[in-house]
Backbone as JSON Lines, residues from 0, in Angstrom:
{"i":0,"aa":"M","n":[-1.54,5.84,17.57],"ca":[-1.6,4.69,18.31],"c":[-0.21,4.78,19.12]}
{"i":1,"aa":"P","n":[-0.27,4.73,20.59],"ca":[1.0,4.79,21.31],"c":[1.78,3.53,20.93]}
{"i":2,"aa":"A","n":[3.16,3.69,21.45],"ca":[4.2,2.78,21.41],"c":[3.63,1.35,22.33]}
{"i":3,"aa":"D","n":[3.87,0.42,21.74],"ca":[3.56,-0.91,22.56],"c":[4.34,-0.79,23.79]}
{"i":4,"aa":"P","n":[3.7,-0.7,25.01],"ca":[4.37,-0.74,26.36],"c":[5.22,-1.95,26.68]}
{"i":5,"aa":"L","n":[4.81,-3.02,25.94],"ca":[5.66,-4.41,26.33],"c":[6.84,-4.15,25.46]}
{"i":6,"aa":"H","n":[7.15,-3.28,24.67],"ca":[8.29,-3.29,23.71],"c":[8.79,-1.92,23.71]}
{"i":7,"aa":"S","n":[8.85,-1.37,25.02],"ca":[9.32,0.17,25.03],"c":[10.93,0.18,24.95]}
{"i":8,"aa":"A","n":[11.34,1.2,24.12],"ca":[12.74,1.06,23.71],"c":[13.53,1.95,24.51]}
{"i":9,"aa":"G","n":[13.13,2.82,25.57],"ca":[13.96,3.68,26.26],"c":[14.25,4.65,25.39]}
{"i":10,"aa":"T","n":[15.32,5.44,25.76],"ca":[15.97,6.47,24.89],"c":[16.66,5.99,23.65]}
{"i":11,"aa":"P","n":[16.16,6.53,22.46],"ca":[16.82,6.05,21.18],"c":[18.22,6.39,21.28]}
{"i":12,"aa":"Q","n":[19.09,5.57,20.72],"ca":[20.47,5.95,20.58],"c":[20.73,6.82,19.19]}
{"i":13,"aa":"R","n":[20.01,6.33,18.19],"ca":[20.06,6.8,16.76],"c":[18.73,7.03,16.37]}
{"i":14,"aa":"S","n":[18.36,7.87,15.56],"ca":[17.07,7.96,14.9],"c":[17.24,8.4,13.45]}
{"i":15,"aa":"T","n":[16.7,7.73,12.54],"ca":[16.88,7.99,11.21],"c":[15.33,8.05,10.43]}
{"i":16,"aa":"T","n":[15.27,9.16,9.54],"ca":[14.04,9.35,8.93],"c":[14.16,9.02,7.4]}
{"i":17,"aa":"S","n":[13.29,8.37,6.74],"ca":[13.46,8.16,5.2],"c":[12.22,8.28,4.72]}
{"i":18,"aa":"Q","n":[12.13,8.16,3.33],"ca":[10.85,8.1,2.64],"c":[10.28,6.73,2.7]}
{"i":19,"aa":"P","n":[8.97,6.65,2.45],"ca":[8.3,5.35,2.68],"c":[8.76,4.21,1.5]}
{"i":20,"aa":"T","n":[8.95,3.03,1.85],"ca":[8.94,1.94,0.84],"c":[7.8,1.95,0.15]}
{"i":21,"aa":"S","n":[7.66,1.08,-0.77],"ca":[6.41,0.75,-1.59],"c":[5.2,0.3,-0.79]}
{"i":22,"aa":"G","n":[5.5,-0.38,0.36],"ca":[4.48,-1.15,1.23],"c":[4.03,-0.38,2.28]}
{"i":23,"aa":"S","n":[4.55,0.93,2.42],"ca":[4.07,1.64,3.75],"c":[2.98,2.43,3.48]}
{"i":24,"aa":"G","n":[2.12,2.8,4.55],"ca":[1.05,3.57,4.46],"c":[1.17,4.92,4.84]}
{"i":25,"aa":"A","n":[2.39,5.31,5.24],"ca":[2.75,6.55,5.79],"c":[3.5,7.36,5.02]}
{"i":26,"aa":"S","n":[3.66,8.72,5.22],"ca":[4.53,9.56,4.44],"c":[6.09,9.35,4.55]}
{"i":27,"aa":"A","n":[6.39,8.99,5.78],"ca":[7.76,8.87,6.23],"c":[8.1,7.88,7.33]}
{"i":28,"aa":"I","n":[9.16,7.33,7.44],"ca":[9.57,6.22,8.27],"c":[10.84,6.67,8.95]}
{"i":29,"aa":"E","n":[10.56,6.52,10.37],"ca":[11.53,6.92,11.35],"c":[11.97,5.66,12.01]}
{"i":30,"aa":"V","n":[13.3,5.3,11.99],"ca":[13.94,4.29,12.58],"c":[14.59,4.82,13.75]}
{"i":31,"aa":"R","n":[14.24,4.05,14.96],"ca":[14.84,4.56,16.32],"c":[15.56,3.35,16.73]}
{"i":32,"aa":"R","n":[16.91,3.46,16.98],"ca":[17.7,2.45,17.58],"c":[17.76,2.7,18.89]}
{"i":33,"aa":"S","n":[18.1,1.71,19.75],"ca":[17.96,1.68,21.22],"c":[19.2,0.6,21.72]}
{"i":34,"aa":"S","n":[20.16,1.07,22.55],"ca":[20.96,0.14,23.22],"c":[20.33,-0.75,24.35]}
{"i":35,"aa":"R","n":[19.19,-0.38,24.8],"ca":[18.5,-1.11,25.73],"c":[17.61,-2.22,25.17]}
{"i":36,"aa":"R","n":[17.26,-1.98,23.83],"ca":[16.59,-3.13,23.08],"c":[17.47,-4.15,22.6]}
{"i":37,"aa":"R","n":[17.15,-5.48,23.13],"ca":[18.25,-6.37,22.67],"c":[17.76,-7.15,21.46]}
{"i":38,"aa":"R","n":[16.36,-7.78,21.41],"ca":[16.02,-8.47,20.27],"c":[14.67,-8.21,19.73]}
{"i":39,"aa":"T","n":[13.86,-7.53,20.49],"ca":[12.57,-7.15,19.82],"c":[12.51,-6.15,18.77]}
{"i":40,"aa":"V","n":[11.61,-6.19,18.07],"ca":[11.4,-4.9,16.97],"c":[10.01,-4.71,17.05]}
{"i":41,"aa":"S","n":[9.53,-3.43,16.97],"ca":[8.11,-3.09,17.25],"c":[7.92,-1.76,16.32]}
{"i":42,"aa":"A","n":[6.74,-1.55,15.94],"ca":[6.39,-0.22,15.08],"c":[5.03,0.14,15.44]}
{"i":43,"aa":"Y","n":[4.8,1.32,15.17],"ca":[3.5,2.11,15.42],"c":[3.52,3.42,14.5]}
{"i":44,"aa":"R","n":[2.28,3.75,14.27],"ca":[2.04,4.97,13.54],"c":[1.95,6.15,14.39]}
{"i":45,"aa":"E","n":[2.44,7.29,13.9],"ca":[2.42,8.52,14.8],"c":[2.14,9.67,13.71]}
{"i":46,"aa":"G","n":[0.81,9.8,13.6],"ca":[0.38,10.73,12.75],"c":[0.61,10.42,11.18]}
{"i":47,"aa":"D","n":[1.28,11.13,10.31],"ca":[1.66,10.63,9.01],"c":[3.08,9.78,8.98]}
{"i":48,"aa":"R","n":[3.58,9.52,10.14],"ca":[4.91,8.81,10.18],"c":[4.76,7.61,10.71]}
{"i":49,"aa":"T","n":[5.57,6.71,10.38],"ca":[5.74,5.37,10.95],"c":[7.06,5.07,11.72]}
{"i":50,"aa":"V","n":[6.97,4.77,12.9],"ca":[8.08,4.81,13.72],"c":[8.24,3.24,13.99]}
{"i":51,"aa":"V","n":[9.65,2.95,13.7],"ca":[10.22,1.47,13.87],"c":[11.28,1.47,14.91]}
{"i":52,"aa":"L","n":[11.09,0.78,15.87],"ca":[12.05,0.61,17.05],"c":[12.77,-0.68,16.77]}
{"i":53,"aa":"I","n":[14.13,-0.59,16.82],"ca":[14.97,-1.71,16.72],"c":[16.29,-1.67,17.57]}
{"i":54,"aa":"P","n":[16.85,-2.82,17.94],"ca":[18.12,-2.87,18.74],"c":[19.21,-1.95,18.05]}
{"i":55,"aa":"A","n":[20.14,-1.34,18.78],"ca":[21.18,-0.64,18.18],"c":[22.21,-1.18,17.4]}
{"i":56,"aa":"R","n":[22.46,-2.48,17.76],"ca":[23.46,-3.51,17.17],"c":[22.98,-3.8,15.71]}
{"i":57,"aa":"M","n":[21.83,-3.75,15.19],"ca":[21.47,-4.36,14.02],"c":[22.11,-3.61,12.86]}
{"i":58,"aa":"S","n":[22.52,-4.37,11.87],"ca":[23.24,-3.89,10.55],"c":[22.13,-3.2,9.76]}
{"i":59,"aa":"E","n":[22.57,-2.41,8.82],"ca":[21.84,-1.71,7.79],"c":[20.87,-2.63,7.27]}
{"i":60,"aa":"A","n":[21.47,-3.69,6.75],"ca":[20.66,-4.82,5.92],"c":[19.38,-5.31,6.86]}
{"i":61,"aa":"E","n":[19.88,-5.72,7.98],"ca":[18.78,-6.14,9.24],"c":[17.77,-5.08,9.18]}
{"i":62,"aa":"E","n":[18.18,-3.95,9.52],"ca":[17.35,-2.69,9.56],"c":[16.29,-2.56,8.43]}
{"i":63,"aa":"Q","n":[16.8,-2.72,7.24],"ca":[15.87,-2.55,6.0],"c":[14.99,-3.8,5.93]}
{"i":64,"aa":"R","n":[15.35,-4.8,6.39],"ca":[14.62,-6.06,6.29],"c":[13.45,-6.1,7.27]}
{"i":65,"aa":"W","n":[13.83,-5.74,8.58],"ca":[12.85,-5.42,9.71],"c":[11.98,-4.19,9.35]}
{"i":66,"aa":"V","n":[12.34,-3.06,8.83],"ca":[11.3,-2.04,8.41],"c":[10.4,-2.65,7.46]}
{"i":67,"aa":"S","n":[10.72,-3.35,6.44],"ca":[9.74,-3.82,5.5],"c":[8.84,-4.87,6.32]}
{"i":68,"aa":"V","n":[9.43,-5.87,7.06],"ca":[8.44,-6.75,7.75],"c":[7.44,-5.89,8.51]}
{"i":69,"aa":"M","n":[7.88,-4.92,9.37],"ca":[7.01,-4.22,10.28],"c":[6.08,-3.34,9.5]}
{"i":70,"aa":"L","n":[6.32,-2.7,8.36],"ca":[5.31,-2.06,7.68],"c":[4.24,-3.01,7.03]}
{"i":71,"aa":"D","n":[4.63,-4.22,6.57],"ca":[3.47,-5.26,6.05],"c":[2.71,-5.53,7.41]}
{"i":72,"aa":"K","n":[3.42,-5.67,8.58],"ca":[2.54,-6.17,9.71],"c":[1.56,-4.96,10.09]}
{"i":73,"aa":"L","n":[1.94,-3.71,10.0],"ca":[1.05,-2.8,10.42],"c":[0.07,-2.7,9.28]}
{"i":74,"aa":"A","n":[0.41,-2.8,8.11],"ca":[-0.81,-2.73,6.93],"c":[-1.79,-3.76,7.2]}
{"i":75,"aa":"A","n":[-1.37,-4.91,7.39],"ca":[-2.25,-6.08,7.79],"c":[-3.21,-5.74,8.9]}
{"i":76,"aa":"Q","n":[-2.6,-5.24,9.97],"ca":[-3.56,-4.91,11.04],"c":[-4.48,-3.81,10.61]}
{"i":77,"aa":"E","n":[-4.18,-2.77,10.03],"ca":[-4.93,-1.74,9.65],"c":[-6.14,-2.26,8.68]}
{"i":78,"aa":"S","n":[-5.7,-3.15,7.83],"ca":[-6.71,-3.6,6.65],"c":[-7.85,-4.55,7.55]}
{"i":79,"aa":"K","n":[-7.45,-5.07,8.72],"ca":[-8.54,-5.72,9.52],"c":[-9.49,-4.77,10.25]}
{"i":80,"aa":"R","n":[-8.89,-3.63,10.42],"ca":[-9.89,-2.62,11.21],"c":[-10.84,-2.18,10.37]}
{"i":81,"aa":"V","n":[-12.2,-2.24,10.83],"ca":[-13.37,-1.61,10.02],"c":[-13.97,-0.37,10.68]}
{"i":82,"aa":"L","n":[-13.9,0.62,9.92],"ca":[-14.28,1.98,10.41],"c":[-15.9,2.01,10.34]}
{"i":83,"aa":"G","n":[-16.4,2.37,11.3],"ca":[-17.88,2.75,11.51],"c":[-18.28,4.05,10.72]}
{"i":84,"aa":"D","n":[-19.48,4.32,10.48],"ca":[-19.9,5.43,9.93],"c":[-19.37,6.75,10.43]}
{"i":85,"aa":"T","n":[-19.36,6.87,11.8],"ca":[-18.91,7.95,12.46],"c":[-17.38,8.21,12.08]}
{"i":86,"aa":"E","n":[-16.51,7.26,12.24],"ca":[-15.11,7.11,11.98],"c":[-14.9,7.6,10.51]}
{"i":87,"aa":"L","n":[-15.72,7.08,9.72],"ca":[-15.72,7.31,8.32],"c":[-15.83,8.75,8.04]}
{"i":88,"aa":"S","n":[-16.82,9.3,8.73],"ca":[-17.25,10.65,8.58],"c":[-16.03,11.57,8.97]}
{"i":89,"aa":"E","n":[-15.5,11.34,10.12],"ca":[-14.41,12.15,10.7],"c":[-13.03,11.91,9.85]}
{"i":90,"aa":"R","n":[-12.84,10.72,9.27],"ca":[-11.85,10.7,8.31],"c":[-12.04,11.44,7.05]}
{"i":91,"aa":"A","n":[-13.14,11.71,6.61],"ca":[-13.46,12.36,5.34],"c":[-13.11,13.95,5.63]}
{"i":92,"aa":"Q","n":[-13.51,14.39,6.77],"ca":[-13.28,15.77,7.39],"c":[-11.76,16.03,7.28]}
{"i":93,"aa":"R","n":[-11.02,14.85,8.04],"ca":[-9.44,15.14,8.1],"c":[-8.99,15.16,6.63]}
{"i":94,"aa":"L","n":[-9.38,14.25,5.68],"ca":[-8.86,14.36,4.49],"c":[-9.24,15.63,3.78]}
{"i":95,"aa":"S","n":[-10.45,16.14,3.72],"ca":[-10.66,17.36,3.27],"c":[-9.76,18.51,3.82]}
{"i":96,"aa":"A","n":[-9.51,18.56,5.04],"ca":[-8.65,19.64,5.48],"c":[-7.27,19.42,5.04]}
{"i":97,"aa":"Q","n":[-6.86,18.15,4.96],"ca":[-5.57,18.04,4.59],"c":[-5.21,18.28,3.08]}
{"i":98,"aa":"Y","n":[-6.2,17.77,2.43],"ca":[-5.92,17.85,0.73],"c":[-6.73,18.97,0.05]}
{"i":99,"aa":"F","n":[-7.88,19.38,0.57],"ca":[-8.57,20.43,-0.08],"c":[-8.82,21.55,0.72]}
{"i":100,"aa":"D","n":[-7.88,21.78,1.68],"ca":[-8.24,23.03,2.71],"c":[-9.51,23.06,3.3]}
{"i":101,"aa":"G","n":[-10.18,21.97,3.56],"ca":[-11.38,21.93,4.19],"c":[-12.75,22.51,3.42]}
{"i":102,"aa":"R","n":[-12.37,22.56,2.1],"ca":[-13.51,23.09,1.16],"c":[-14.63,22.12,0.91]}
{"i":103,"aa":"A","n":[-14.25,20.92,0.99],"ca":[-15.15,19.66,0.73],"c":[-15.98,19.54,2.01]}
{"i":104,"aa":"R","n":[-17.15,19.59,2.22],"ca":[-17.75,19.55,3.54],"c":[-19.12,18.65,3.27]}
{"i":105,"aa":"P","n":[-18.9,17.43,3.33],"ca":[-20.08,16.46,3.35],"c":[-21.07,16.55,4.33]}
{"i":106,"aa":"A","n":[-22.32,16.44,4.24],"ca":[-23.32,16.57,5.2],"c":[-23.42,15.03,5.75]}
{"i":107,"aa":"S","n":[-23.17,14.08,4.89],"ca":[-23.12,12.71,5.42],"c":[-22.17,11.92,4.71]}
{"i":108,"aa":"V","n":[-21.57,10.82,5.51],"ca":[-20.65,9.96,5.0],"c":[-20.92,8.64,5.39]}
{"i":109,"aa":"R","n":[-21.26,7.58,4.72],"ca":[-21.75,6.33,5.4],"c":[-21.34,5.11,4.39]}
{"i":110,"aa":"W","n":[-21.25,3.89,5.09],"ca":[-21.18,2.77,4.29],"c":[-22.46,2.22,3.58]}
{"i":111,"aa":"V","n":[-22.59,1.67,2.56],"ca":[-23.95,1.07,2.06],"c":[-23.67,-0.32,1.48]}
{"i":112,"aa":"T","n":[-24.43,-1.1,1.5],"ca":[-24.5,-2.45,0.85],"c":[-24.9,-2.6,-0.53]}
{"i":113,"aa":"N","n":[-25.58,-1.52,-0.96],"ca":[-26.28,-1.72,-2.32],"c":[-25.44,-1.08,-3.55]}
{"i":114,"aa":"Q","n":[-24.11,-1.08,-3.27],"ca":[-23.23,-0.65,-4.46],"c":[-22.32,-1.65,-4.77]}
{"i":115,"aa":"N","n":[-22.62,-2.46,-5.77],"ca":[-21.86,-3.67,-6.15],"c":[-21.13,-3.29,-7.41]}
{"i":116,"aa":"T","n":[-21.39,-2.32,-8.06],"ca":[-20.63,-2.07,-9.49],"c":[-19.65,-0.71,-9.31]}
{"i":117,"aa":"R","n":[-19.98,-0.01,-8.08],"ca":[-19.23,1.24,-7.82],"c":[-18.45,1.13,-6.34]}
{"i":118,"aa":"W","n":[-17.45,1.84,-6.17],"ca":[-16.67,1.88,-4.91],"c":[-17.36,2.95,-4.21]}
{"i":119,"aa":"G","n":[-17.8,3.97,-4.74],"ca":[-18.5,5.12,-3.94],"c":[-19.33,6.01,-4.84]}
{"i":120,"aa":"S","n":[-20.06,6.73,-4.35],"ca":[-20.84,7.57,-4.83],"c":[-21.16,9.05,-4.09]}
{"i":121,"aa":"C","n":[-21.46,10.07,-4.75],"ca":[-21.59,11.23,-4.21],"c":[-22.79,11.95,-4.73]}
{"i":122,"aa":"T","n":[-23.78,12.64,-3.87],"ca":[-24.69,13.48,-4.45],"c":[-24.54,14.83,-3.87]}
{"i":123,"aa":"P","n":[-23.76,15.65,-4.8],"ca":[-23.43,17.0,-4.39],"c":[-24.55,17.82,-3.84]}
{"i":124,"aa":"S","n":[-25.66,17.82,-4.48],"ca":[-26.74,18.64,-4.11],"c":[-27.15,18.42,-2.57]}
{"i":125,"aa":"E","n":[-27.02,17.17,-2.22],"ca":[-27.29,16.69,-0.74],"c":[-26.09,16.71,0.19]}
{"i":126,"aa":"G","n":[-25.04,16.8,-0.48],"ca":[-23.65,16.53,0.34],"c":[-23.44,15.22,0.82]}
{"i":127,"aa":"S","n":[-24.09,14.24,0.26],"ca":[-23.87,13.07,0.79],"c":[-23.08,12.15,0.14]}
{"i":128,"aa":"I","n":[-22.14,11.35,0.89],"ca":[-21.15,10.45,0.26],"c":[-21.44,9.01,0.7]}
{"i":129,"aa":"R","n":[-21.34,8.06,-0.18],"ca":[-21.84,6.65,0.22],"c":[-20.56,5.94,-0.29]}
{"i":130,"aa":"L","n":[-20.09,4.98,0.67],"ca":[-19.05,3.96,0.1],"c":[-19.38,2.69,0.18]}
{"i":131,"aa":"S","n":[-18.84,1.92,-0.81],"ca":[-19.43,0.37,-0.89],"c":[-18.85,-0.35,0.27]}
{"i":132,"aa":"H","n":[-19.52,-1.27,0.94],"ca":[-19.15,-2.2,2.16],"c":[-17.94,-2.92,1.53]}
{"i":133,"aa":"R","n":[-17.78,-3.13,0.21],"ca":[-16.68,-4.05,-0.37],"c":[-15.3,-3.37,0.06]}
{"i":134,"aa":"L","n":[-15.24,-2.11,0.21],"ca":[-14.03,-1.41,0.6],"c":[-13.54,-1.77,2.02]}
{"i":135,"aa":"Q","n":[-14.43,-2.34,2.93],"ca":[-14.06,-2.59,4.23],"c":[-13.17,-3.8,4.23]}
{"i":136,"aa":"G","n":[-12.0,-3.45,5.03],"ca":[-10.94,-4.53,4.97],"c":[-9.88,-4.29,3.85]}
{"i":137,"aa":"M","n":[-10.13,-3.41,3.17],"ca":[-8.9,-2.91,2.16],"c":[-8.04,-1.96,2.84]}
{"i":138,"aa":"P","n":[-6.8,-1.77,2.16],"ca":[-5.87,-1.06,2.81],"c":[-6.45,0.48,3.0]}
{"i":139,"aa":"E","n":[-6.09,1.09,4.18],"ca":[-6.34,2.53,4.39],"c":[-6.29,3.38,3.25]}
{"i":140,"aa":"Y","n":[-5.06,3.28,2.49],"ca":[-4.67,4.28,1.52],"c":[-5.76,4.06,0.47]}
{"i":141,"aa":"V","n":[-6.3,2.97,0.12],"ca":[-7.35,2.69,-0.83],"c":[-8.74,3.4,-0.34]}
{"i":142,"aa":"V","n":[-9.1,3.04,0.95],"ca":[-10.36,3.79,1.39],"c":[-10.3,5.43,1.47]}
{"i":143,"aa":"D","n":[-9.11,5.8,1.66],"ca":[-8.75,7.27,1.74],"c":[-8.86,7.75,0.36]}
{"i":144,"aa":"Y","n":[-8.39,7.07,-0.73],"ca":[-8.47,7.62,-1.88],"c":[-9.98,7.58,-2.37]}
{"i":145,"aa":"V","n":[-10.64,6.69,-2.19],"ca":[-12.31,6.72,-2.7],"c":[-12.97,7.87,-1.87]}
{"i":146,"aa":"L","n":[-12.58,8.05,-0.66],"ca":[-13.2,9.14,0.05],"c":[-12.72,10.52,-0.76]}
{"i":147,"aa":"L","n":[-11.38,10.61,-1.0],"ca":[-11.12,11.74,-1.65],"c":[-11.77,12.13,-2.89]}
{"i":148,"aa":"H","n":[-11.83,10.89,-3.66],"ca":[-12.56,10.94,-4.95],"c":[-13.92,11.53,-4.89]}
{"i":149,"aa":"E","n":[-14.55,10.93,-3.96],"ca":[-16.06,11.47,-3.59],"c":[-16.07,12.83,-3.13]}
{"i":150,"aa":"L","n":[-15.18,13.11,-2.17],"ca":[-15.05,14.48,-1.57],"c":[-14.75,15.59,-2.65]}
{"i":151,"aa":"A","n":[-13.72,15.02,-3.91],"ca":[-13.49,16.07,-4.9],"c":[-14.82,16.32,-5.58]}
{"i":152,"aa":"H","n":[-15.85,15.3,-5.76],"ca":[-17.03,15.64,-6.6],"c":[-17.97,16.67,-5.78]}
{"i":153,"aa":"L","n":[-17.8,17.02,-4.44],"ca":[-18.47,18.08,-3.88],"c":[-17.84,19.45,-4.44]}
{"i":154,"aa":"L","n":[-16.55,19.28,-4.85],"ca":[-16.07,20.55,-5.45],"c":[-16.15,20.67,-6.87]}
{"i":155,"aa":"V","n":[-16.08,19.62,-7.68],"ca":[-16.15,19.56,-9.04],"c":[-17.01,18.19,-9.53]}
{"i":156,"aa":"P","n":[-18.18,18.52,-10.15],"ca":[-19.18,17.16,-10.25],"c":[-18.68,16.38,-11.35]}
{"i":157,"aa":"G","n":[-17.9,16.59,-12.33],"ca":[-17.42,15.49,-13.44],"c":[-16.05,15.06,-13.18]}
{"i":158,"aa":"H","n":[-15.54,14.33,-14.17],"ca":[-14.15,13.86,-14.21],"c":[-13.42,14.44,-15.03]}
{"i":159,"aa":"G","n":[-13.45,15.76,-15.24],"ca":[-12.58,16.38,-16.21],"c":[-11.27,16.75,-15.55]}
{"i":160,"aa":"P","n":[-10.48,17.43,-16.35],"ca":[-8.93,17.8,-15.9],"c":[-8.9,18.45,-14.48]}
{"i":161,"aa":"R","n":[-9.95,19.43,-14.26],"ca":[-9.98,20.16,-12.93],"c":[-10.14,19.18,-11.78]}
{"i":162,"aa":"F","n":[-11.06,18.11,-12.11],"ca":[-11.3,17.11,-10.98],"c":[-9.94,16.4,-10.78]}
{"i":163,"aa":"W","n":[-9.33,15.83,-11.83],"ca":[-8.03,14.92,-11.63],"c":[-6.98,15.82,-10.9]}
{"i":164,"aa":"R","n":[-6.87,17.22,-11.34],"ca":[-5.87,17.94,-10.7],"c":[-6.11,18.09,-9.1]}
{"i":165,"aa":"L","n":[-7.23,18.03,-8.61],"ca":[-7.52,17.95,-7.3],"c":[-6.9,16.72,-6.66]}
{"i":166,"aa":"L","n":[-7.1,15.62,-7.2],"ca":[-6.63,14.48,-6.62],"c":[-5.23,14.14,-6.75]}
{"i":167,"aa":"E","n":[-4.43,14.9,-7.66],"ca":[-3.03,15.01,-7.81],"c":[-2.39,15.22,-6.42]}
{"i":168,"aa":"S","n":[-2.96,16.08,-5.5],"ca":[-2.32,16.27,-4.26],"c":[-2.26,14.96,-3.42]}
{"i":169,"aa":"Y","n":[-3.06,14.05,-3.65],"ca":[-2.93,12.84,-2.8],"c":[-1.75,11.78,-3.37]}
{"i":170,"aa":"P","n":[-0.76,11.53,-2.64],"ca":[0.26,10.87,-3.4],"c":[0.17,9.32,-3.66]}
{"i":171,"aa":"R","n":[-0.91,8.94,-3.13],"ca":[-1.24,7.43,-3.42],"c":[-2.25,7.19,-4.5]}
{"i":172,"aa":"T","n":[-2.63,8.15,-5.22],"ca":[-3.84,8.19,-6.08],"c":[-3.55,6.86,-6.94]}
{"i":173,"aa":"E","n":[-2.34,7.02,-7.84],"ca":[-2.18,5.94,-8.82],"c":[-2.17,4.52,-8.15]}
{"i":174,"aa":"R","n":[-1.45,4.34,-7.02],"ca":[-1.47,3.07,-6.56],"c":[-2.69,2.5,-6.04]}
{"i":175,"aa":"A","n":[-3.53,3.38,-5.53],"ca":[-4.92,2.98,-5.04],"c":[-5.83,2.71,-6.28]}
{"i":176,"aa":"K","n":[-5.47,3.37,-7.4],"ca":[-6.39,2.97,-8.5],"c":[-5.9,1.77,-9.05]}
{"i":177,"aa":"G","n":[-4.71,1.6,-9.07],"ca":[-4.13,0.11,-9.49],"c":[-4.67,-1.19,-8.56]}
{"i":178,"aa":"Y","n":[-4.8,-0.64,-7.19],"ca":[-5.26,-1.83,-6.33],"c":[-6.71,-2.16,-6.63]}
{"i":179,"aa":"L","n":[-7.41,-1.21,-6.76],"ca":[-8.99,-1.25,-7.17],"c":[-9.07,-1.9,-8.59]}
{"i":180,"aa":"E","n":[-8.23,-1.6,-9.52],"ca":[-8.23,-2.24,-10.91],"c":[-7.94,-3.75,-10.66]}
{"i":181,"aa":"G","n":[-6.97,-4.11,-9.63],"ca":[-6.68,-5.45,-9.52],"c":[-7.7,-6.2,-8.85]}
{"i":182,"aa":"V","n":[-8.35,-5.64,-7.86],"ca":[-9.51,-6.23,-7.46],"c":[-10.72,-6.69,-8.37]}
{"i":183,"aa":"V","n":[-10.93,-5.65,-9.24],"ca":[-11.94,-5.91,-10.2],"c":[-11.46,-7.12,-11.2]}
{"i":184,"aa":"A","n":[-10.18,-6.97,-11.82],"ca":[-9.64,-7.97,-12.62],"c":[-9.65,-9.53,-12.06]}
{"i":185,"aa":"A","n":[-9.37,-9.47,-10.69],"ca":[-9.5,-10.73,-9.88],"c":[-10.84,-11.26,-9.93]}
{"i":186,"aa":"D","n":[-11.77,-10.34,-9.78],"ca":[-13.18,-10.91,-9.74],"c":[-13.79,-11.37,-11.04]}
{"i":187,"aa":"R","n":[-12.94,-10.98,-12.01],"ca":[-13.41,-11.42,-13.41],"c":[-12.68,-12.71,-13.84]}
{"i":188,"aa":"L","n":[-11.75,-13.04,-13.11],"ca":[-11.01,-14.32,-13.46],"c":[-11.94,-15.72,-13.35]}
{"i":189,"aa":"P","n":[-11.83,-16.58,-13.9],"ca":[-12.71,-17.79,-13.77],"c":[-12.22,-18.6,-12.45]}
{"i":190,"aa":"H","n":[-13.05,-18.8,-11.55],"ca":[-12.79,-19.64,-10.45],"c":[-12.77,-21.12,-10.7]}
{"i":191,"aa":"L","n":[-11.74,-21.97,-10.45],"ca":[-11.54,-23.29,-10.77],"c":[-12.18,-23.95,-9.76]}
{"i":192,"aa":"P","n":[-12.93,-25.1,-9.83],"ca":[-13.56,-25.83,-8.86],"c":[-12.42,-26.7,-8.08]}
{"i":193,"aa":"T","n":[-12.59,-26.82,-6.82],"ca":[-11.53,-27.51,-6.0],"c":[-11.88,-29.06,-6.16]}
{"i":194,"aa":"V","n":[-10.99,-29.94,-6.15],"ca":[-11.12,-31.36,-6.29],"c":[-10.89,-31.84,-4.93]}
{"i":195,"aa":"R","n":[-11.97,-32.81,-4.61],"ca":[-11.78,-33.31,-3.09],"c":[-10.5,-34.08,-2.96]}
{"i":196,"aa":"G","n":[-9.86,-34.05,-1.88],"ca":[-8.58,-35.07,-1.74],"c":[-7.33,-34.32,-2.05]}
{"i":197,"aa":"E","n":[-7.42,-32.88,-2.56],"ca":[-6.18,-32.34,-2.99],"c":[-5.75,-31.56,-1.68]}
């Protein structure tokens, strides 16, 4: 996604790169300071990197606060975006190339509405992967994890040690599993009836 032309920063005065905070969906964060930028802060994804554009005069504490705010905003925008089947298939190919050296080659990847107890499924003999429509709107790292999980089944059918070793290369495996466990737990909580007038 290109930089927001309404918030173009001009030539950066200083640029720093750091590891992601717990809320980011990218592998690195680059902060670019600009003397031409007065008040606005903006951010965008550039491959696996998140670029945050800030005014040069900001303190380190303000920088940290704004980086956190912008990472949350980007994550919220991305979670609203729904991928179509074609985009989902392209995403699976990119993930296979990045994490499995392109060895997992699905014949088809698509959303389905008949999986209410599973997040995804794979039929290795057909090379088909299906993801539950319930994943739509969840953070991208969660969808990526489920795609990688199913792609791994094209290489290893069961859930043995070899299977989990394949997923170790994805740095957000544990976080994504925790997110999905939280969704399942929340669905099991009793829903209190609302009282009129509250």
